[in-house]
Amino acid sequence: MTWTRERLEAVARARLDGVRLVVVANREPFIHIYEGDEIRCLRPASGLTTAIDPLMRACGGVWVGHGSGSADRDAADERGRLAVPPEDPEYTLRRVWLTPEEERGYYYGFANEALWPLCHNAFTRPQFRAQDWDYYRQVNRKFAAAVLDEIGEEPAIVFVQDYHFALLPRMLKDRRPDLVVAQFWHIPWPSRDQFAVCPWQDELLDGLLGNDLLSFHIPHHCNNFLETVDRALESKINREHAAVTRRGQTTVVRPHPISVDPDLIARLGPVDGLREERRLRGRLRLGDLPLLIGVDRVDYIKGIPERLRAVDRLLELHPEHKGKFAFLQIGAPSREQIGSYRQLGHELDCLVEEINNRHGGNGWSPIVWLHEHYNAEQLCTLYRAAAGCVVSSLHDGMNLVAKEFVASRTDQRGVLVLSQFTGAASELTDAVLVNPHDLDELAEGLHQALTMPEPEQEWRMRRMRQQVADYNIYRWGGLLLTEVARFLPAHSICCQPQRHSDPELLLEAHG
Ligand code: G6P
């Protein structure tokens, strides 16, 4: 039985049974900004917000996030609260205000210049600055206060997201041991030796072990985490049950690969998709050429230079493609206050110019580079128009672009070229899997995307679509919620078996 929004809603009603759900994620799902005197509401470019928003719409509750938009204060009440989605409210967004120093130290500094490179094997060196660490602690405390204020005296499940809040679970448990606290770590967890270079590894691990449940995308990241704890901290590890006990608190560690809402994506986009495609092709001067497409935040983990060099190599290895296709790279600007992100933007500008100069001519350029944000509808139109989508991350927890591309291909066509170092590669095994560090292999992947016979495209795409349909975001949310709800004393599965109106859930939750 497929997981749907309705099924998740039913599970949420049965499991939560009036208990409040509070999600904490640094990035807010809706950002308000000033454009002149007008206030505009935007959806940020973030796999995390794309995935958690449908869950919140189905379950209701409060999302506590950083109010980072220029008009955010004016669009919220005096406690920073507003009902979202603005056009059809289904849950509450509670904005937390940070000073510029806090944002710099906690978000740009410790989260994104220390933890982000520490957890990704992208050969960018982490920067450990004591002042950033102080701000990281301070902001975790600030979010803990906002969460406790939202909950009041009530019982609640707090579902913490990502590497911005490694200290929050322990802070919450110290204040309210009765709360159920779970966390999903959206990025990889590295090997124990890699993590050990962090000067504050013990505090980070102790903070995370305040969770009742800690979840990663894939078993490999769970194992890395258990080994890191084993090496670093005094604790009891139960390998069979993947559980760690420390300071009287047991944390269960589980893999739950995140996903998308394929039905929503299939419905996205204009009614007349072909007209919109023609309009976009016209605007981007793409003519009728077959398209390869890359869609990313401009981030050094995404392997964008590698992908562009592969276009260069493709034209050397297979000159017959000259003038016969276009590679469209969309790069949403990201974390631009950080030097390595600005440098990457500059490197991409130069690389595109160099490759286009080398191979282009007669009005044709192999690469079209758009350093800007595209909304979900525009992206769907482009995904559907593409011969292939290239995801060449050097390392990525999951990568939802891969799943969005598959979900948008209701025509069962198109080729996904996918890095073997993404979480998605362990599920989408019918993609053309490549090592992005191997230039010739990546170029050959692009060649395959341009030449794969339609019947082969179709059987690969059908199987990948089935995978994304079966393992969708509602299944992810439903199984996580079921697992988390077991920690609510009155809701325990062994005490109240009659609560399981959904028999398959029992099997899946235990499977
Ligand atoms: C990754 C992280 C998310 C983050 C997203 C966008 O997917 O796991 O937590 O929201 O990148 O990055 P940003 O820094 O703009 O939120």
Coordinates of C-alpha atoms and ligand atoms in Angstrom, one line a residue:
M1 CA 0.0 0.0 0.0
T2 CA 1.5 3.3 -1.1
W3 CA 2.1 6.0 1.4
T4 CA 0.0 9.1 0.7
R5 CA -0.6 12.4 2.5
E6 CA -3.9 11.0 3.8
R7 CA -2.3 7.9 5.2
L8 CA 0.4 10.0 7.0
E9 CA -2.4 12.3 8.4
A10 CA -4.1 9.2 9.8
V11 CA -0.9 8.0 11.3
A12 CA -0.2 11.4 12.8
R13 CA -3.7 11.6 14.3
A14 CA -3.3 8.1 15.9
R15 CA 0.3 8.5 17.0
L16 CA 0.4 12.1 18.2
D17 CA -3.1 12.0 19.7
G18 CA -3.0 15.6 20.7
V19 CA 0.7 15.7 21.5
R20 CA 2.3 18.8 19.9
L21 CA 4.8 18.4 17.1
V22 CA 7.6 21.0 17.0
V23 CA 10.1 20.9 14.2
V24 CA 13.3 22.8 14.5
A25 CA 15.2 23.7 11.3
N26 CA 17.5 26.6 10.7
R27 CA 16.1 27.3 7.2
E28 CA 12.5 28.5 7.3
P29 CA 10.1 27.2 4.6
F30 CA 8.9 30.6 3.6
I31 CA 11.0 33.8 3.6
H32 CA 9.6 37.3 3.3
I33 CA 11.8 39.9 1.6
Y34 CA 11.3 43.5 0.6
E35 CA 11.4 44.3 -3.1
G36 CA 11.1 48.1 -3.0
D37 CA 8.1 48.7 -0.8
E38 CA 6.5 45.4 -1.7
I39 CA 6.8 42.3 0.5
R40 CA 7.4 39.1 -1.5
C41 CA 7.2 35.5 -0.1
L42 CA 9.9 33.1 -1.4
R43 CA 10.6 29.4 -1.1
P44 CA 14.3 28.8 -0.4
A45 CA 16.5 26.5 -2.4
S46 CA 16.9 23.7 0.2
G47 CA 16.3 20.0 -0.1
L48 CA 15.5 20.0 3.6
T49 CA 12.6 22.5 3.4
T50 CA 11.2 20.8 0.3
A51 CA 11.1 17.6 2.2
I52 CA 9.8 18.8 5.6
D53 CA 7.1 21.1 4.3
P54 CA 4.8 18.4 3.0
L55 CA 5.2 16.6 6.3
M56 CA 4.2 19.7 8.3
R57 CA 1.2 20.2 6.0
A58 CA 0.1 16.7 6.8
C59 CA 0.8 16.7 10.5
G60 CA 0.3 20.3 11.6
G61 CA 2.4 21.8 14.4
V62 CA 5.1 24.5 14.7
W63 CA 8.2 25.0 12.7
V64 CA 10.9 26.9 14.6
G65 CA 13.4 28.5 12.2
H66 CA 15.7 31.4 11.7
G67 CA 13.9 34.5 10.5
S68 CA 16.4 35.5 7.9
G69 CA 14.4 37.6 5.3
S70 CA 14.5 41.4 5.2
A71 CA 10.7 41.5 5.6
D72 CA 10.3 38.6 8.0
R73 CA 9.6 40.7 11.1
D74 CA 6.9 42.7 9.3
A75 CA 5.2 39.5 8.1
A76 CA 5.0 37.9 11.6
D77 CA 3.3 38.8 14.9
E78 CA 5.2 40.2 17.9
R79 CA 6.3 36.6 18.9
G80 CA 7.6 36.0 15.4
R81 CA 4.7 33.7 14.6
L82 CA 2.7 33.4 11.4
A83 CA 0.4 30.8 9.8
V84 CA 1.8 29.1 6.6
P85 CA 1.6 28.4 3.7
P86 CA 0.5 32.0 3.5
E87 CA -2.1 31.2 0.8
D88 CA -3.6 28.2 2.6
P89 CA -2.3 27.9 6.2
E90 CA -1.8 24.4 7.6
Y91 CA 0.9 24.9 10.3
T92 CA 2.7 27.7 12.3
L93 CA 6.1 29.1 11.6
R94 CA 7.9 30.6 14.6
R95 CA 10.8 32.8 13.6
V96 CA 13.8 33.1 15.8
W97 CA 15.8 36.4 15.4
L98 CA 19.6 36.3 15.4
T99 CA 22.0 39.2 15.6
P100 CA 24.4 39.6 12.6
E101 CA 27.2 38.4 14.9
E102 CA 25.2 35.3 15.9
E103 CA 24.4 34.5 12.2
R104 CA 28.0 35.0 11.2
G105 CA 29.4 32.8 14.0
Y106 CA 26.8 30.1 14.3
Y107 CA 25.5 29.7 10.7
Y108 CA 28.3 30.9 8.4
G109 CA 31.1 30.1 10.8
F110 CA 30.6 26.9 12.8
A111 CA 27.8 25.2 10.9
N112 CA 29.0 25.9 7.4
E113 CA 32.8 26.4 7.7
A114 CA 33.4 23.8 10.3
L115 CA 30.7 21.1 10.4
W116 CA 29.8 21.2 6.7
P117 CA 33.3 20.4 5.3
L118 CA 34.0 18.1 8.2
C119 CA 31.1 15.9 7.3
H120 CA 31.5 15.9 3.5
N121 CA 34.5 14.2 1.7
A122 CA 35.0 17.1 -0.6
F123 CA 38.6 18.0 0.4
T124 CA 37.7 21.4 1.7
R125 CA 39.4 22.0 5.0
P126 CA 37.1 22.8 8.0
Q127 CA 37.8 26.0 9.9
F128 CA 37.5 25.7 13.7
R129 CA 37.3 29.1 15.3
A130 CA 36.6 29.2 19.1
Q131 CA 34.4 32.3 18.7
D132 CA 32.2 30.6 16.1
W133 CA 31.8 27.7 18.5
D134 CA 30.7 30.1 21.3
Y135 CA 28.1 31.5 18.9
Y136 CA 27.0 28.0 17.9
R137 CA 26.3 27.2 21.6
Q138 CA 24.6 30.5 22.2
V139 CA 22.3 30.1 19.2
N140 CA 21.5 26.5 20.1
R141 CA 20.4 27.9 23.6
K142 CA 18.3 30.5 21.9
F143 CA 16.5 28.0 19.8
A144 CA 16.0 25.8 22.9
A145 CA 14.4 28.7 24.7
A146 CA 12.0 29.3 21.7
V147 CA 11.1 25.6 21.6
L148 CA 10.3 25.5 25.3
D149 CA 8.3 28.7 25.0
E150 CA 6.2 27.1 22.2
I151 CA 5.6 24.0 24.2
G152 CA 4.7 25.5 27.6
E153 CA 4.0 22.8 30.1
E154 CA 2.5 20.4 27.5
P155 CA 4.0 17.1 26.4
A156 CA 5.5 17.3 22.9
I157 CA 7.6 15.7 20.3
V158 CA 10.5 17.9 19.1
F159 CA 11.9 16.9 15.8
V160 CA 15.3 18.6 15.2
Q161 CA 16.8 19.0 11.8
D162 CA 20.4 18.9 10.8
Y163 CA 23.9 19.9 11.8
H164 CA 22.9 23.4 12.9
F165 CA 21.6 22.0 16.2
A166 CA 23.9 19.2 17.5
L167 CA 23.7 20.7 21.0
L168 CA 19.9 21.3 21.2
P169 CA 18.7 17.8 22.1
R170 CA 20.7 17.6 25.3
M171 CA 19.7 21.2 26.2
L172 CA 16.1 20.3 25.8
K173 CA 16.4 17.0 27.7
D174 CA 18.2 18.7 30.6
R175 CA 15.3 21.2 31.0
R176 CA 12.4 18.8 30.2
P177 CA 13.4 15.1 30.5
D178 CA 9.8 14.1 29.6
L179 CA 10.0 15.6 26.0
V180 CA 10.5 13.1 23.2
V181 CA 13.4 14.5 21.1
A182 CA 14.4 13.1 17.7
Q183 CA 16.9 14.4 15.1
F184 CA 17.4 13.9 11.5
W185 CA 21.0 14.6 10.3
H186 CA 20.6 15.5 6.6
I187 CA 24.2 15.4 5.6
P188 CA 26.7 12.5 5.8
W189 CA 28.4 11.4 9.0
P190 CA 32.1 10.9 8.2
S191 CA 34.5 8.2 9.4
R192 CA 35.5 8.4 13.1
D193 CA 39.0 9.5 12.2
Q194 CA 37.7 12.3 10.1
F195 CA 35.3 13.5 12.8
A196 CA 38.0 13.3 15.5
V197 CA 39.8 16.3 14.2
C198 CA 37.0 18.6 15.6
P199 CA 38.2 20.2 18.8
W200 CA 34.7 20.0 20.2
Q201 CA 33.8 16.5 19.1
D202 CA 32.9 15.3 22.7
E203 CA 30.5 18.2 23.3
L204 CA 28.8 17.7 19.9
L205 CA 28.4 13.9 20.4
D206 CA 27.1 14.4 23.9
G207 CA 24.6 17.0 22.6
L208 CA 23.4 14.5 19.9
L209 CA 23.0 11.8 22.5
G210 CA 20.3 13.8 24.2
N211 CA 18.1 12.5 21.4
D212 CA 15.8 9.5 21.8
L213 CA 16.1 8.8 18.1
L214 CA 18.9 10.0 15.8
S215 CA 18.4 9.3 12.2
F216 CA 20.6 9.4 9.0
H217 CA 19.8 8.7 5.4
I218 CA 21.8 5.5 5.0
P219 CA 23.1 2.6 7.2
H220 CA 26.7 3.6 6.4
H221 CA 26.3 7.0 8.1
C222 CA 24.7 5.3 11.2
N223 CA 27.6 3.0 11.5
N224 CA 30.1 5.8 11.2
F225 CA 28.3 7.6 14.0
L226 CA 28.3 4.6 16.3
E227 CA 32.0 4.1 15.7
T228 CA 32.7 7.8 16.3
V229 CA 30.9 7.6 19.7
D230 CA 32.6 4.3 20.5
R231 CA 36.0 5.8 20.0
A232 CA 35.4 9.2 21.6
L233 CA 33.0 8.8 24.6
E234 CA 32.4 6.8 27.7
S235 CA 29.1 5.1 26.8
K236 CA 27.4 1.7 26.4
I237 CA 26.8 0.7 22.8
N238 CA 24.3 -2.0 21.8
R239 CA 25.3 -3.0 18.3
E240 CA 22.4 -5.3 17.8
H241 CA 19.8 -2.6 18.4
A242 CA 22.0 0.3 17.2
A243 CA 21.6 2.1 20.5
V244 CA 23.9 4.2 22.7
T245 CA 23.3 4.7 26.4
R246 CA 25.1 7.6 28.1
R247 CA 24.2 9.6 31.2
G248 CA 21.1 7.4 31.7
Q249 CA 19.7 8.4 28.3
T250 CA 19.4 5.9 25.4
T251 CA 19.6 7.0 21.8
V252 CA 18.4 4.7 19.1
V253 CA 20.3 5.3 15.7
R254 CA 18.3 4.5 12.5
P255 CA 18.6 5.0 8.7
H256 CA 15.6 6.7 7.0
P257 CA 16.3 7.8 3.5
I258 CA 14.5 11.1 2.8
S259 CA 12.4 11.6 -0.3
V260 CA 10.0 13.9 -2.2
D261 CA 6.2 14.0 -2.9
P262 CA 6.2 12.5 -6.4
D263 CA 2.5 13.2 -7.0
L264 CA 2.9 16.8 -6.1
I265 CA 5.8 17.1 -8.5
A266 CA 4.0 15.3 -11.3
R267 CA 1.2 17.9 -11.0
L268 CA 3.6 20.9 -10.9
G269 CA 4.1 23.1 -13.8
P270 CA 1.9 25.0 -16.3
V271 CA -1.1 23.4 -17.9
D272 CA 0.5 23.9 -21.3
G273 CA 3.9 22.6 -20.5
L274 CA 5.1 22.6 -24.2
R275 CA 4.3 26.3 -24.5
E276 CA 6.2 27.1 -21.3
E277 CA 9.1 24.9 -22.5
R278 CA 9.2 26.9 -25.8
R279 CA 9.1 30.2 -23.9
L280 CA 12.0 29.1 -21.6
R281 CA 14.0 27.7 -24.6
G282 CA 13.5 31.0 -26.4
R283 CA 14.5 33.1 -23.4
L284 CA 17.6 31.0 -22.8
R285 CA 18.4 30.7 -26.5
L286 CA 18.5 27.0 -26.5
G287 CA 16.7 26.4 -29.8
D288 CA 15.5 22.8 -30.2
L289 CA 18.8 21.3 -29.0
P290 CA 18.7 18.2 -26.7
L291 CA 19.3 19.4 -23.2
L292 CA 21.5 18.1 -20.4
I293 CA 20.6 19.8 -17.2
G294 CA 22.3 20.3 -13.8
V295 CA 20.5 22.0 -10.9
D296 CA 22.3 22.8 -7.6
R297 CA 23.0 25.3 -5.0
V298 CA 26.4 26.7 -5.8
D299 CA 28.3 24.5 -3.3
Y300 CA 31.7 22.8 -3.6
I301 CA 30.2 19.5 -2.6
K302 CA 28.1 19.4 -5.7
G303 CA 30.9 18.6 -8.2
I304 CA 29.9 21.4 -10.6
P305 CA 33.4 22.1 -12.0
E306 CA 33.9 18.4 -12.5
R307 CA 30.7 18.2 -14.5
L308 CA 31.7 21.2 -16.7
R309 CA 35.1 19.6 -17.3
A310 CA 33.2 16.5 -18.3
V311 CA 31.4 18.5 -21.0
D312 CA 34.8 19.6 -22.3
R313 CA 36.1 16.0 -22.2
L314 CA 32.9 14.8 -23.9
L315 CA 33.5 17.1 -26.8
E316 CA 37.1 15.8 -27.1
L317 CA 36.1 12.1 -26.9
H318 CA 33.0 12.5 -29.1
P319 CA 33.3 15.5 -31.4
E320 CA 30.1 14.3 -33.2
H321 CA 28.2 16.0 -30.4
K322 CA 29.5 19.5 -31.3
G323 CA 26.7 21.9 -32.0
K324 CA 24.2 19.1 -31.2
F325 CA 23.2 19.7 -27.5
A326 CA 23.4 22.2 -24.8
F327 CA 24.4 21.8 -21.2
L328 CA 22.2 24.0 -19.0
Q329 CA 23.6 24.5 -15.5
I330 CA 21.4 26.3 -13.0
G331 CA 23.2 27.3 -9.8
A332 CA 21.2 28.9 -7.0
P333 CA 23.5 31.4 -5.1
S334 CA 24.2 30.0 -1.7
R335 CA 26.2 31.0 1.5
E336 CA 27.9 33.8 -0.4
Q337 CA 29.4 35.4 2.7
I338 CA 31.8 32.5 2.8
G339 CA 35.0 32.9 0.8
S340 CA 35.1 29.3 -0.6
Y341 CA 31.5 29.7 -2.0
R342 CA 32.3 33.1 -3.7
Q343 CA 35.5 31.6 -5.1
L344 CA 33.5 28.7 -6.6
G345 CA 31.1 31.1 -8.3
H346 CA 34.1 32.9 -9.8
E347 CA 35.7 29.6 -10.9
L348 CA 32.5 28.5 -12.6
D349 CA 32.2 31.8 -14.5
C350 CA 35.8 31.3 -15.8
L351 CA 35.4 27.6 -16.6
V352 CA 32.2 28.2 -18.6
E353 CA 33.9 31.0 -20.6
E354 CA 37.0 28.8 -21.2
I355 CA 35.0 25.7 -22.4
N356 CA 32.6 27.7 -24.5
N357 CA 35.5 29.6 -26.2
R358 CA 37.3 26.3 -26.9
H359 CA 34.4 24.4 -28.4
G360 CA 31.7 27.0 -29.3
G361 CA 31.2 28.8 -32.6
N362 CA 28.6 29.6 -35.3
G363 CA 26.2 30.8 -32.7
W364 CA 26.5 27.7 -30.5
S365 CA 27.9 27.4 -27.0
P366 CA 28.0 24.1 -25.2
I367 CA 27.3 25.4 -21.7
V368 CA 24.5 27.8 -20.6
W369 CA 25.3 29.0 -17.1
L370 CA 22.6 30.6 -15.0
H371 CA 23.8 31.7 -11.6
E372 CA 20.3 32.3 -10.2
H373 CA 17.3 30.8 -8.4
Y374 CA 14.6 29.0 -10.3
N375 CA 11.3 28.1 -8.7
A376 CA 9.9 24.6 -8.5
E377 CA 7.5 25.1 -11.5
Q378 CA 10.2 26.4 -13.8
L379 CA 12.5 23.5 -12.8
C380 CA 9.9 20.9 -13.5
T381 CA 9.4 22.3 -17.0
L382 CA 13.1 22.1 -17.6
Y383 CA 13.4 18.6 -16.1
R384 CA 10.7 17.4 -18.5
A385 CA 12.4 19.1 -21.4
A386 CA 15.8 17.5 -20.7
A387 CA 17.4 14.5 -22.3
G388 CA 19.3 14.0 -19.1
C389 CA 19.9 15.3 -15.6
V390 CA 23.4 15.3 -14.2
V391 CA 24.0 15.0 -10.4
S392 CA 27.8 14.8 -9.9
S393 CA 28.1 15.6 -6.1
L394 CA 31.5 14.7 -4.6
H395 CA 29.6 13.7 -1.5
D396 CA 25.9 14.3 -0.6
G397 CA 23.7 13.0 2.2
M398 CA 20.8 12.2 -0.2
N399 CA 20.4 14.7 -3.1
L400 CA 16.8 15.4 -3.8
V401 CA 17.3 16.9 -7.3
A402 CA 17.9 13.3 -8.5
K403 CA 14.5 12.3 -7.1
E404 CA 12.7 15.4 -8.3
F405 CA 14.0 14.8 -11.9
V406 CA 12.7 11.2 -11.8
A407 CA 9.3 12.3 -10.2
S408 CA 8.8 14.9 -12.9
R409 CA 9.3 12.4 -15.8
T410 CA 5.7 11.3 -16.2
D411 CA 6.6 10.5 -19.9
Q412 CA 9.0 7.7 -18.6
R413 CA 11.9 9.2 -20.6
G414 CA 15.2 11.0 -19.7
V415 CA 18.4 9.7 -18.3
L416 CA 19.7 10.3 -14.8
V417 CA 23.5 10.5 -14.5
L418 CA 24.2 10.1 -10.8
S419 CA 27.3 10.3 -8.6
Q420 CA 27.9 7.1 -6.7
F421 CA 28.7 9.2 -3.6
T422 CA 25.1 10.4 -3.1
G423 CA 22.7 8.8 -0.7
A424 CA 20.3 8.6 -3.7
A425 CA 22.7 6.2 -5.5
S426 CA 21.9 3.4 -3.1
E427 CA 18.2 3.7 -4.1
L428 CA 18.2 4.8 -7.7
T429 CA 20.4 2.0 -8.9
D430 CA 18.9 2.2 -12.5
A431 CA 20.6 5.6 -13.0
V432 CA 23.9 5.8 -14.9
L433 CA 26.1 5.7 -11.8
V434 CA 29.4 7.5 -12.1
N435 CA 32.5 8.5 -10.0
P436 CA 32.6 12.3 -10.4
H437 CA 36.4 12.3 -9.8
D438 CA 36.8 10.1 -12.9
L439 CA 36.6 12.6 -15.8
D440 CA 36.4 10.0 -18.6
E441 CA 33.7 8.1 -16.7
L442 CA 31.6 11.2 -16.2
A443 CA 32.1 12.3 -19.8
E444 CA 31.0 8.8 -20.9
G445 CA 27.9 9.2 -18.6
L446 CA 27.0 12.4 -20.5
H447 CA 27.5 10.6 -23.8
Q448 CA 25.2 7.8 -22.6
A449 CA 22.6 10.4 -21.6
L450 CA 22.7 11.9 -25.1
T451 CA 22.6 8.5 -27.0
M452 CA 20.6 6.0 -24.8
P453 CA 17.9 4.3 -26.9
E454 CA 14.3 5.1 -25.8
P455 CA 13.4 1.6 -24.7
E456 CA 16.4 1.5 -22.3
Q457 CA 15.5 5.0 -21.0
E458 CA 12.0 3.8 -20.4
W459 CA 12.7 0.7 -18.4
R460 CA 15.3 2.5 -16.3
M461 CA 13.0 5.4 -15.7
R462 CA 10.0 3.2 -14.9
R463 CA 11.9 1.4 -12.2
M464 CA 13.3 4.6 -10.7
R465 CA 9.8 6.1 -10.7
Q466 CA 8.5 3.1 -8.9
Q467 CA 11.2 3.4 -6.3
V468 CA 10.4 7.1 -5.7
A469 CA 6.7 6.4 -5.6
D470 CA 7.1 3.6 -3.0
Y471 CA 9.7 5.3 -0.9
N472 CA 8.2 8.8 -0.9
I473 CA 8.3 11.6 1.7
Y474 CA 5.1 10.3 3.4
R475 CA 6.6 7.0 4.0
W476 CA 9.7 8.7 5.5
G477 CA 7.5 10.8 7.7
G478 CA 5.1 8.0 8.7
L479 CA 7.9 5.6 9.7
L480 CA 9.8 8.2 11.6
L481 CA 6.7 9.4 13.4
T482 CA 5.8 5.8 14.3
E483 CA 9.3 5.2 15.6
V484 CA 9.4 8.5 17.6
A485 CA 5.9 8.0 19.1
R486 CA 7.1 4.8 20.7
F487 CA 9.0 7.0 23.1
L488 CA 5.8 8.7 24.3
P489 CA 5.1 6.7 27.5
A490 CA 1.3 6.4 27.0
H491 CA 1.7 5.5 23.3
S492 CA 4.1 2.6 23.5
I493 CA 3.4 -0.2 20.9
C494 CA 3.7 -3.0 23.5
C495 CA 1.2 -1.3 25.8
Q496 CA -1.4 -0.3 23.3
P497 CA -1.4 -2.7 20.3
Q498 CA -5.0 -1.6 19.5
R499 CA -3.7 1.7 18.2
H500 CA -2.4 0.1 15.1
S501 CA -5.3 0.5 12.7
D502 CA -2.7 0.2 9.9
P503 CA -1.3 -3.3 9.9
E504 CA 1.3 -2.7 7.3
L505 CA 2.8 0.0 9.5
L506 CA 3.7 -2.4 12.1
L507 CA 5.6 -4.5 9.6
E508 CA 7.3 -1.5 8.0
A509 CA 8.2 0.1 11.3
H510 CA 9.9 -3.1 12.5
G511 CA 11.3 -4.1 9.1
Ligands
G6P1 C1 21.6 21.2 2.8 C2 21.4 21.2 4.3 C3 20.1 21.9 4.7 C4 20.1 23.3 4.2 C5 20.3 23.3 2.7 C6 20.4 24.7 2.0 O1 20.6 20.5 2.2 O2 21.3 19.8 4.8 O3 20.1 22.0 6.1 O4 18.9 24.0 4.5 O5 21.5 22.6 2.4 O6 21.4 25.4 2.6 P1 21.2 26.7 3.5 O7 22.5 27.0 4.2 O8 20.9 27.8 2.4 O9 20.0 26.5 4.4

